[in-house]
Short mmCIF file of C-alpha atoms in Angstrom, two decimals:
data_model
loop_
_atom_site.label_atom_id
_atom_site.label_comp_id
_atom_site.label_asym_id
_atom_site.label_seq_id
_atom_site.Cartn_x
_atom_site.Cartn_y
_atom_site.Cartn_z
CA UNK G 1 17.96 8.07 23.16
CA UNK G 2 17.54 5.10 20.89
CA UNK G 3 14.41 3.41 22.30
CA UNK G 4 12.02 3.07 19.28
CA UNK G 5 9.15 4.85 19.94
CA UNK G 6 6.89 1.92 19.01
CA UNK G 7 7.95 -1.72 18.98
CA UNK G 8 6.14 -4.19 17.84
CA UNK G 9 6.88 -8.25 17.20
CA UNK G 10 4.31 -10.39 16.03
CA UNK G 11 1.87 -8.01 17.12
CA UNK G 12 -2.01 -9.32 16.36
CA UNK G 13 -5.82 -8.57 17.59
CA UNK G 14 -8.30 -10.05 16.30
CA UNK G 15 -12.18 -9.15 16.49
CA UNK G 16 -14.25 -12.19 16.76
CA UNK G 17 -13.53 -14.55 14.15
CA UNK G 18 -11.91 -11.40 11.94
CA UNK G 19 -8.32 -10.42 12.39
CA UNK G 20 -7.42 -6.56 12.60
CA UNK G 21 -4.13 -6.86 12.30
CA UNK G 22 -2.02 -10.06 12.11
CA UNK G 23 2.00 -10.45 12.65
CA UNK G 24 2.80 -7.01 12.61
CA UNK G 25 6.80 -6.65 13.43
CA UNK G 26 7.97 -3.06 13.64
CA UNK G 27 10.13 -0.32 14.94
CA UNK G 28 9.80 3.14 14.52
CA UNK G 29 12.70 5.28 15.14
CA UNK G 30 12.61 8.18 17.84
CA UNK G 31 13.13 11.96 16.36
CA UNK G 32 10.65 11.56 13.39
CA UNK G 33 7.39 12.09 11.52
CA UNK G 34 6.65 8.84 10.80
CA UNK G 35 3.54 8.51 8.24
CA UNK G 36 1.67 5.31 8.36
CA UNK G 37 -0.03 4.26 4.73
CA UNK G 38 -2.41 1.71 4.16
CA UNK G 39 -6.25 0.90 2.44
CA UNK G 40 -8.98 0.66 4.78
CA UNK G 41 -9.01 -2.09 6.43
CA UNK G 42 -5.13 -2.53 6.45
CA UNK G 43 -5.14 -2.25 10.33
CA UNK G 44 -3.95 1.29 10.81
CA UNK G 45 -6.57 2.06 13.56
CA UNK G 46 -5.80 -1.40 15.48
CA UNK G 47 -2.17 -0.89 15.69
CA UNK G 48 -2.61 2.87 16.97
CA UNK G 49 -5.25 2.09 19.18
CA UNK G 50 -3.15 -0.36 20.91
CA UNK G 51 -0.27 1.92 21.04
CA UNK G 52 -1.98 4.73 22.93
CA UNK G 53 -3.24 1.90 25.28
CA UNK G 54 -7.13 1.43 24.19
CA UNK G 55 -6.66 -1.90 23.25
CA UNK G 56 -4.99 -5.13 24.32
CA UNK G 57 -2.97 -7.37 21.84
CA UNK G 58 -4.85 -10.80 20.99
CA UNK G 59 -0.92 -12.39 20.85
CA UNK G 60 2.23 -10.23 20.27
CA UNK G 61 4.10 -7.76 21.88
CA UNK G 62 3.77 -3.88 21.89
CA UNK G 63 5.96 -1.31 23.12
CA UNK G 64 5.52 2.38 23.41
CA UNK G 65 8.67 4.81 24.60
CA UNK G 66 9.99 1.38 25.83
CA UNK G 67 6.95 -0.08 27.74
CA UNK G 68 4.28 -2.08 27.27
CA UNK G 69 0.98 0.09 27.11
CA UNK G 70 -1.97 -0.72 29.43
CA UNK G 71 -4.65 1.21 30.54
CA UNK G 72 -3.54 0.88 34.16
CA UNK G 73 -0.24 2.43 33.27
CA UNK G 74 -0.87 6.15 33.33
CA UNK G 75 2.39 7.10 33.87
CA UNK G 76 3.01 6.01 30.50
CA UNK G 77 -0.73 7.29 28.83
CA UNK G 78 0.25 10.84 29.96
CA UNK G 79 3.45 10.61 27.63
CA UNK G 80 1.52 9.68 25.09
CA UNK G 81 -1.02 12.16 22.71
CA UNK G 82 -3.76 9.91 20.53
CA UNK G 83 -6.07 11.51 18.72
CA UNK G 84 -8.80 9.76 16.12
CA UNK G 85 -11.21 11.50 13.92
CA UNK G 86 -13.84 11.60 16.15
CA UNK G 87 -12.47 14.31 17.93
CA UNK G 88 -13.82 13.82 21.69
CA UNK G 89 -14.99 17.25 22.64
CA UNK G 90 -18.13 18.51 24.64
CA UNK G 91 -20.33 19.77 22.23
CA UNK G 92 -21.77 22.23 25.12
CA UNK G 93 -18.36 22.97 26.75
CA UNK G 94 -17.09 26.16 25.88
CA UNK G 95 -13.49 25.57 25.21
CA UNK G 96 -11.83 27.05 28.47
CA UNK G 97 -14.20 24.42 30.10
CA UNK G 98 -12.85 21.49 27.90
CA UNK G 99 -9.00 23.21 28.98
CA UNK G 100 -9.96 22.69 32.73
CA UNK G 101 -11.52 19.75 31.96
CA UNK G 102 -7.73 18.91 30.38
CA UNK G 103 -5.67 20.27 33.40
CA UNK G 104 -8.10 17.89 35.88
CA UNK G 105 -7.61 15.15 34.36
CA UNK G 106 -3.89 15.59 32.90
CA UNK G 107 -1.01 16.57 35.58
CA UNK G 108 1.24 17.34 32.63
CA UNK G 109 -1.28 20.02 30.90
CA UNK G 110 0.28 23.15 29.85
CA UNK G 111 -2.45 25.69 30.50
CA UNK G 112 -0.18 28.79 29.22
CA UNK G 113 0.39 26.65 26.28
CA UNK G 114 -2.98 25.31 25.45
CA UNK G 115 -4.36 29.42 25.42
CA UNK G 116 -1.32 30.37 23.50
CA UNK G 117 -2.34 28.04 20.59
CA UNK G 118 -5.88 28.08 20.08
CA UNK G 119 -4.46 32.15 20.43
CA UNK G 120 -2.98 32.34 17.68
CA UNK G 121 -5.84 30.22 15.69
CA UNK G 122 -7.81 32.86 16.51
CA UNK G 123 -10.40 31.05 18.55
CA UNK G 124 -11.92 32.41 21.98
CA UNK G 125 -11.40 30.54 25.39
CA UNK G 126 -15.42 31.75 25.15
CA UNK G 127 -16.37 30.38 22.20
CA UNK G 128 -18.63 27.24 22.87
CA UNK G 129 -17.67 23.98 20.77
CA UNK G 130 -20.58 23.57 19.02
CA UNK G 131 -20.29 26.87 17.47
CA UNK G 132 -16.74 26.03 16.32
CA UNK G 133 -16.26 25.11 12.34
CA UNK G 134 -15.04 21.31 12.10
CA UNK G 135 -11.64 23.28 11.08
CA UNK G 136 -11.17 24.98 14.56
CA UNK G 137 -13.08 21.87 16.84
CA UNK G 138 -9.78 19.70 14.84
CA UNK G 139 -7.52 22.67 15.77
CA UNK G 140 -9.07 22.42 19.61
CA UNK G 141 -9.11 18.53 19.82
CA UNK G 142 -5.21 18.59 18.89
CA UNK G 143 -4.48 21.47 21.33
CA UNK G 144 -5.90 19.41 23.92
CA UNK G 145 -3.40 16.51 22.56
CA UNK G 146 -0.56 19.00 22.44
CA UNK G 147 -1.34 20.52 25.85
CA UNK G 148 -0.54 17.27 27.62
CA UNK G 149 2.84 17.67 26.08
CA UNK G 150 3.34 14.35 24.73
CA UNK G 151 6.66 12.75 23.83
CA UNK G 152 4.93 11.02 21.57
CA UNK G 153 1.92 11.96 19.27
CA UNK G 154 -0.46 8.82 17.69
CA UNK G 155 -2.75 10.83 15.19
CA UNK G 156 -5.11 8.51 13.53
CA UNK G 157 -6.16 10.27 9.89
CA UNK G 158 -6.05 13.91 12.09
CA UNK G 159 -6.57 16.18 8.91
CA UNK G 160 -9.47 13.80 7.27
CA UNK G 161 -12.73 15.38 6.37
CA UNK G 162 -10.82 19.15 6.82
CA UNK G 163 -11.14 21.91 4.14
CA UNK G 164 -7.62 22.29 2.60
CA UNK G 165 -7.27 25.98 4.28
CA UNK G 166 -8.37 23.90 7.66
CA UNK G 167 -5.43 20.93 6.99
CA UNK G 168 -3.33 23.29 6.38
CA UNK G 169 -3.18 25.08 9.52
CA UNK G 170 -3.54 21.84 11.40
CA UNK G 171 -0.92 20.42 10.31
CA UNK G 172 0.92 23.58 10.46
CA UNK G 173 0.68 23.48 13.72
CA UNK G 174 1.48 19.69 14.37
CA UNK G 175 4.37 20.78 12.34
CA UNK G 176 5.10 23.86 15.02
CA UNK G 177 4.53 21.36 17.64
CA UNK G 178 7.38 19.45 16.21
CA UNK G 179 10.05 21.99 15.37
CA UNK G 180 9.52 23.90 19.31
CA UNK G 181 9.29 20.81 21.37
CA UNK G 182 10.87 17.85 19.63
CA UNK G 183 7.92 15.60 19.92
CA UNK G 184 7.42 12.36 18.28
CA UNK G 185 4.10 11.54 15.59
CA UNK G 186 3.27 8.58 13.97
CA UNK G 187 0.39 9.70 12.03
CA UNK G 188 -1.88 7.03 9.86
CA UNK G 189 -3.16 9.77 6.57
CA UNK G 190 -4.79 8.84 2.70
CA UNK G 191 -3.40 12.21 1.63
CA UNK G 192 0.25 10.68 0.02
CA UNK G 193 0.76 14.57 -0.50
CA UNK G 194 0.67 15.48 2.75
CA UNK G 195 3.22 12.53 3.61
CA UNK G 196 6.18 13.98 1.09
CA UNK G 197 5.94 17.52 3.07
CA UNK G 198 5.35 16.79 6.38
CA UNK G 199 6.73 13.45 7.26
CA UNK G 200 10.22 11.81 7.15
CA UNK G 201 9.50 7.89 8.08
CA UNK G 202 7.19 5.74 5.95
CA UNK G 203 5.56 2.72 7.02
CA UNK G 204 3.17 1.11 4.26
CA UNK G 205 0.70 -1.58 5.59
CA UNK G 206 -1.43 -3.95 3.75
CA UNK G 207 -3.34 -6.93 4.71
CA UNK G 208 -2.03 -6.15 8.28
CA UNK G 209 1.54 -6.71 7.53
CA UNK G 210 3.88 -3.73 7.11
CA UNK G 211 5.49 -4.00 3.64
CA UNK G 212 7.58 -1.19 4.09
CA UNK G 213 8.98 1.20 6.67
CA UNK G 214 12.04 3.47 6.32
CA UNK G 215 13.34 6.60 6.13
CA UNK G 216 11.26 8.94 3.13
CA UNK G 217 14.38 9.89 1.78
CA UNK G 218 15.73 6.75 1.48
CA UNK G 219 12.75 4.99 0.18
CA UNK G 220 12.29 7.54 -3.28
CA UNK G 221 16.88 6.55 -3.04
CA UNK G 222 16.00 3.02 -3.44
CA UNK G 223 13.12 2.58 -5.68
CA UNK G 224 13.42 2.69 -9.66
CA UNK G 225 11.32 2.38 -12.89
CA UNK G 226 12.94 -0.39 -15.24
CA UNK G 227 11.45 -0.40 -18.29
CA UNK G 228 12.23 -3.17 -21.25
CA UNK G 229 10.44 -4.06 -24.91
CA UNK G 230 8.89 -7.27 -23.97
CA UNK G 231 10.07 -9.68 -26.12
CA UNK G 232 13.52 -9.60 -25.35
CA UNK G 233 13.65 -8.54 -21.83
CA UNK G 234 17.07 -8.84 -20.13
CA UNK G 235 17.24 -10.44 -16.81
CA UNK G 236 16.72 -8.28 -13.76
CA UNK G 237 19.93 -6.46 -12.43
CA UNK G 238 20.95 -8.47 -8.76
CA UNK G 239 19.75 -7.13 -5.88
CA UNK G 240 16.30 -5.90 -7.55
CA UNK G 241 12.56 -7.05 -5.82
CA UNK G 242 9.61 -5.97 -8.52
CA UNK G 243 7.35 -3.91 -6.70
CA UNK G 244 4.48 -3.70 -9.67
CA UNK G 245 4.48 -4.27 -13.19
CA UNK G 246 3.17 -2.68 -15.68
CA UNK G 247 2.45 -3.80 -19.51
CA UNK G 248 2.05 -1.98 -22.65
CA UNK G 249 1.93 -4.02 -26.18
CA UNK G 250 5.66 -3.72 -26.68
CA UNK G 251 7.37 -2.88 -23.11
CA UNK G 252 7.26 -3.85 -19.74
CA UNK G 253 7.68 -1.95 -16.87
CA UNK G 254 8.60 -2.60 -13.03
CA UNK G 255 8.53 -0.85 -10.57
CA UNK G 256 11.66 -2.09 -8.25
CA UNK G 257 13.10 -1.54 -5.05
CA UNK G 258 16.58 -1.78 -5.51
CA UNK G 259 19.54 -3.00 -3.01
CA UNK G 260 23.02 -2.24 -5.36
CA UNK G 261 23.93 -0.12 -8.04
CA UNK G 262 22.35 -0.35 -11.27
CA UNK G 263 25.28 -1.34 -13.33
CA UNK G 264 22.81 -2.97 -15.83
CA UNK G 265 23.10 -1.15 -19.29
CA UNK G 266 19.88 -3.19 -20.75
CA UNK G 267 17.14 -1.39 -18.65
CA UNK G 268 15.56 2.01 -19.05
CA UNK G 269 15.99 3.95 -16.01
CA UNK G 270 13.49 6.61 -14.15
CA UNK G 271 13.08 7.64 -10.84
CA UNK G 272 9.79 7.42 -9.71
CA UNK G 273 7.83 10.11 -7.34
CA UNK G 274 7.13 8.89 -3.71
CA UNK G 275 3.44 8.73 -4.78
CA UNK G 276 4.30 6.11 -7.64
CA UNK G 277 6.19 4.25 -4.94
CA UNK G 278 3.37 4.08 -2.41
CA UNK G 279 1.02 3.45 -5.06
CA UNK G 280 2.81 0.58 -6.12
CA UNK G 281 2.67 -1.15 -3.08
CA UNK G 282 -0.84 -0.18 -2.48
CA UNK G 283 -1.95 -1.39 -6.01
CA UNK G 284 0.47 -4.96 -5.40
CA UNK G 285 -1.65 -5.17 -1.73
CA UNK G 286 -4.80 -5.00 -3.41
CA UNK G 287 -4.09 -7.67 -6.49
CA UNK G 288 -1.87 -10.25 -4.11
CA UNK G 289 -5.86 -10.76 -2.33
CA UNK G 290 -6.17 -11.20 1.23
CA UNK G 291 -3.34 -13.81 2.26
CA UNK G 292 -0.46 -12.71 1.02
CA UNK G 293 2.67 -14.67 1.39
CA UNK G 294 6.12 -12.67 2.64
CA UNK G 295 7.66 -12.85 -0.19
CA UNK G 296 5.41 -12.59 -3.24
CA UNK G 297 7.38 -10.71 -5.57
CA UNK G 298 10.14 -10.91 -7.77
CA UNK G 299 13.34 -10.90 -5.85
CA UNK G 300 16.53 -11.48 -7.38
CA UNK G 301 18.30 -10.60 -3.71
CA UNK G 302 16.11 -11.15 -0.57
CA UNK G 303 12.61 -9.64 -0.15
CA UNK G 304 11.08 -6.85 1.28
CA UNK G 305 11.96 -5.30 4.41
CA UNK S 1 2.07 40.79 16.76
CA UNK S 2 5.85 42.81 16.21
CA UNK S 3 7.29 39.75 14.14
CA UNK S 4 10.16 41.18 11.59
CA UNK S 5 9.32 40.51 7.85
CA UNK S 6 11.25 37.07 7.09
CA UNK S 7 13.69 37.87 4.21
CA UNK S 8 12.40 34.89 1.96
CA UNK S 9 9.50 32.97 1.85
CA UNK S 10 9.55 30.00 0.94
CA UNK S 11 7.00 27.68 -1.51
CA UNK S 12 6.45 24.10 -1.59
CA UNK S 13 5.23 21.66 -4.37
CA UNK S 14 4.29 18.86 -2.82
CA UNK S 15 3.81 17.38 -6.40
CA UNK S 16 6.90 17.98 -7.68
CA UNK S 17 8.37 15.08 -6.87
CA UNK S 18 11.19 16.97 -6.23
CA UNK S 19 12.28 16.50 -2.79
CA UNK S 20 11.12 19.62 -0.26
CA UNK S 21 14.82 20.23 1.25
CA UNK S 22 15.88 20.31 -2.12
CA UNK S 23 13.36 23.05 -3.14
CA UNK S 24 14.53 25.06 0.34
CA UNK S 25 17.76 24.90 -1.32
CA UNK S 26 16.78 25.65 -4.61
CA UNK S 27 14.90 28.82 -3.18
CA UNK S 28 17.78 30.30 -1.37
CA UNK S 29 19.93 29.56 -4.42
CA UNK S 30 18.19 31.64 -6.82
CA UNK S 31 17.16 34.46 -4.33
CA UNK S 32 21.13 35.11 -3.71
CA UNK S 33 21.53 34.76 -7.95
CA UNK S 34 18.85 37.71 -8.08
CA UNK S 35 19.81 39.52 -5.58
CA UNK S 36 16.94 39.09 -3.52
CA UNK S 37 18.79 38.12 -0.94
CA UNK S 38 22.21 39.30 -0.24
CA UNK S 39 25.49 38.28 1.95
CA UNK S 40 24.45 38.81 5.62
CA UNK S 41 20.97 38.51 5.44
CA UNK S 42 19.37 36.52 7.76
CA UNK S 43 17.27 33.40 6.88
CA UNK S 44 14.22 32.62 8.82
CA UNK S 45 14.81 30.10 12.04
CA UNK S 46 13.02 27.00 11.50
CA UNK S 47 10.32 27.66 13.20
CA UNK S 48 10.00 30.66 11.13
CA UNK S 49 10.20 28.77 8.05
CA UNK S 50 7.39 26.05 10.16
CA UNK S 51 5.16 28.61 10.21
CA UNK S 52 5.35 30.08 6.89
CA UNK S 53 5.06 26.31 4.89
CA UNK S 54 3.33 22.88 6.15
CA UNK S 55 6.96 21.17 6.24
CA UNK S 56 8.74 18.88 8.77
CA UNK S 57 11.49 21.05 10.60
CA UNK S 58 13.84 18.19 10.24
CA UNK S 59 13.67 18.93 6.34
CA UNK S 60 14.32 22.65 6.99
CA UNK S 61 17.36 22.09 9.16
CA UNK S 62 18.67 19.72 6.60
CA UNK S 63 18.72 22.17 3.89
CA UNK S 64 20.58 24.74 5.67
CA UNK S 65 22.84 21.90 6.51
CA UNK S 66 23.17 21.53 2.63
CA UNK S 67 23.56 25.83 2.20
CA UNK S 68 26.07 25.63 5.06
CA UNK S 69 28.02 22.88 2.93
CA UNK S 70 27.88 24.56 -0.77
CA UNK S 71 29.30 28.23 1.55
CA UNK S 72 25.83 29.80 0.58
CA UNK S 73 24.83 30.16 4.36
CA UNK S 74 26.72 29.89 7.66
CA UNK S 75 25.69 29.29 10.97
CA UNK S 76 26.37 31.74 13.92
CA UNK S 77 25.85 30.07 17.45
CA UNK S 78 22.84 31.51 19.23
CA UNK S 79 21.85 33.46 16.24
CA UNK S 80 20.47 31.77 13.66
CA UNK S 81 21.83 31.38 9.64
CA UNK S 82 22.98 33.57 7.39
CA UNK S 83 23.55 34.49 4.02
CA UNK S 84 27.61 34.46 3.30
CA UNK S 85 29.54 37.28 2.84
CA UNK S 86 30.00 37.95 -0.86
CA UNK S 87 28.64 34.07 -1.32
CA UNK S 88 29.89 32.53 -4.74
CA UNK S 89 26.79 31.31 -6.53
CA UNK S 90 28.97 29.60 -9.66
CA UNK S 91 31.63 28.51 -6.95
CA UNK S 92 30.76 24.76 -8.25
CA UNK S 93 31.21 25.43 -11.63
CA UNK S 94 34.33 27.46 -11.08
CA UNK S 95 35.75 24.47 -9.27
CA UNK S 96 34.41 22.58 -12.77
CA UNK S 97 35.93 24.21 -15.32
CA UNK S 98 37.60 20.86 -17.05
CA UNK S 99 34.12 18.92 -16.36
CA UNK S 100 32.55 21.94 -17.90
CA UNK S 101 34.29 21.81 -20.98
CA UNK S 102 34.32 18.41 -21.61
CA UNK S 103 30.47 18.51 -21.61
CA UNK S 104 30.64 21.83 -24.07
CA UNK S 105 32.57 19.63 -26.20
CA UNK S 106 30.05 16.23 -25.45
CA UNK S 107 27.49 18.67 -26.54
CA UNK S 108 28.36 19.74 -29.68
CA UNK S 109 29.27 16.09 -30.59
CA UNK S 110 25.85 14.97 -29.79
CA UNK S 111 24.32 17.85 -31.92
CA UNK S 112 26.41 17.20 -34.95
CA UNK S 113 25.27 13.52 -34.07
CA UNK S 114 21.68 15.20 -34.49
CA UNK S 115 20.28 14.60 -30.98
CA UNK S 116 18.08 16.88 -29.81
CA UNK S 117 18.34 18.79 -26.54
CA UNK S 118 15.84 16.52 -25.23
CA UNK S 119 17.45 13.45 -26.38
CA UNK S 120 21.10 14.90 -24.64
CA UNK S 121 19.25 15.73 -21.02
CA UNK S 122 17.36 12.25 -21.43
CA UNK S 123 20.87 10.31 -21.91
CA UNK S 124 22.03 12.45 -19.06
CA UNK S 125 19.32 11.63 -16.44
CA UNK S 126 19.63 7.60 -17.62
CA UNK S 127 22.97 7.99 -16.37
CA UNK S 128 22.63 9.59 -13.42
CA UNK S 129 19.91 7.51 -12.34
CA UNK S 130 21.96 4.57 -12.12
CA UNK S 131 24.58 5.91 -9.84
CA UNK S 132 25.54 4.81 -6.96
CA UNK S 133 23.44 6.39 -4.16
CA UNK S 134 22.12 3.28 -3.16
CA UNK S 135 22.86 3.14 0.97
CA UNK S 136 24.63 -0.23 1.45
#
């Protein structure tokens, strides 16, 4: 199947007089781990939210596995796991409770599954949520996700706030999730680390607008440090859009996404981690202010897609 | 649990900035130089592997893709991958002996040029980084 497991065009809501998220247009490719990057503020939580269904568009159009989400559609909110970080658990439930809780309300739940995991996490059916660390009530609030067995798996920041020993295993066992049933995540995260290691799609939002969204391995492929003394810096190669720039006394240095071959003898050349490449377009979010144009940048050979 | 020991495990540096189905690869490569791990051995399933390191099972399945292509590892249906009999670790560089010598040569040049081993993997990388893997 090809049907992108989110599609959006144009997609904005706005919040009173404030907008959320503004002309979002994006498509996220089925079979992947797609991490979505962005300050506070960017619009992260608004798009997810209205991709598991909890919120309506102001103008623009959504898609989810192929249809538009609505709360009235529950044949499509059952193929779809969303999870925030307030973790919706009762506090007095003891977690077999919360699993029947789960199976009533879910006609996909996996019960077998849903004991198997928090199983092998070493938590009780017993054990009440309350007494739970915030570690294992994460651990329980995505088995409850992974019970419904999803296609599709909207995590909004799902390993925030966790001890690393706590992340890890929760993402461990997203990424178990992954490997045994095939199942789609588009997770929004601050930790770039975790995005290198457990992710292999990368959207980066700012101001609302997605400024970049492709396949990890590709994006640290088409990004490059150029570095030049500034007084007699060459022309930039064809096919180059500066990312960020950076100035010393004597050089200058870009950080550029780049669309042919370097043939260019003039520049330095280095290859920049994926955390200088995010942090580039994080840092050129944050200094091109709050209306950005499409194509602020450099760009010898189209913009940024 | 009656789990069989996996015969590697794997690590991952996240800030390497090496890529992580690169280090898989890198891993198995050096195990099978030691000795560590020897033709016929079994590598962990994915899911093993899952299990053992926070990593995306798409990156573990493409780097015994990339074992399976350098003849370090095979795949047997149903079964999972293995070490290769008697697998040739230098099989690249015997297929390189020209290339190999050429860059003996390059090197010695450079020296008597008075680079420094630094200067000769810094040239190196400046060329390499502006080949041609750019998707088009």
């Amino acid at each position: 199947m090809t049907t992108p497991v989110i599609e959006t065009d144009g997609l904005a809501k706005r919040f009173g007089r404030k907008w959320g998220l503004r002309d979002c247009t994006l498509s996220v490719p089925p079979g992947k781990v797609a991490a979505l990057v962005g300050p506070n503020g960017a619009g992260k939580s608004t798009l997810l939210r209205m991709a598991a269904g909890l919120s309506r568009p102001t103008s623009g159009l959504i898609r989810v596995l192929g249809r538009v989400p609505s709360a009235n559609d529950a044949s499509l909110l059952q193929r779809v796991g969303y999870l925030d970080q307030e973790r919706p658990l009762y506090r007095g439930f003891r977690v077999e409770e919360m699993f029947r809780f789960g199976e009533g309300t879910n006609p996909r739940w996996n019960m077998a599954r849903a004991q198997a995991y928090v199983d092998q996490l070493g938590i009780s059916l017993r054990d009440r949520v309350n007494g739970l660390s915030g570690g294992q009530q994460a651990q329980v609030a995505l088995t409850m996700c992974l019970a419904k067995q999803p296609e599709l798996l909207v995590l909004d920041e799902p390993a925030a706030e966790l001890d690393p020993v706590a992340r890890e295993d929760l993402l461990r066992l997203l990424m178990r999730e992954v490997a045994e049933q095939g199942t789609n995540v588009v997770l929004s995260t601050h930790a770039l680390g975790d995005v290198g290691s457990i992710c292999d799609y990368l959207i980066i939002m700012t101001h609302s607008r997605v400024v970049l969204a492709d396949d990890l391995e590709f994006v640290v492929e088409s990004h490059r440090f150029l570095s030049a003394t500034s007084s007699n810096a060459p022309a930039l190669p064809e096919g180059v859009t500066v990312i960020d720039t950076r100035t010393s006394s004597r050089d200058v240095t870009h950080l550029a996404r780049i669309t042919l071959p370097l043939g260019d003898e003039t520049w330095q050349v280095a290859v920049p981690t994926l955390d200088e490449i995010i942090m580039a377009y994080l840092r050129r979010g944050r200094d091109s202010g709050s209306s950005p144009s499409p194509d602020d940048s450099t760009t010898a050979n189209g913009g940024v897609s | 649990m009656t789990e069989k020991q996996p015969s590697i495990l794997f690590r991952l540096d996240p800030r390497s900035g090496i890529a992580p189905y690169r280090q898989l690869v890198d891993q198995v490569r050096r195990a099978v130089e030691t000795g560590r791990l020897r033709g016929g051995d079994q590598l962990p399933s994915v899911r093993e592997v899952v299990g053992q390191v926070t990593i995306n099972p798409n990156t573990v399945h493409r780097a015994y893709r990339e074992l399976e292509n350098r003849g370090l590892a095979e795949g047997r249906l149903g079964l999972g991958t293995f070490v290769t009999e008697n697998p040739d670790v230098h099989a690249t560089e015997a297929g390189n002996v020209e290339l190999i010598r050429q860059l003996q040569l390059w090197a010695k040049r450079a020296r008597a040029a008075g680079l420094l081993d630094d200067d000769m993997l810094e040239l190196l990388r400046q060329i390499l980084n502006r080949d041609e893997r750019v998707r088009s």
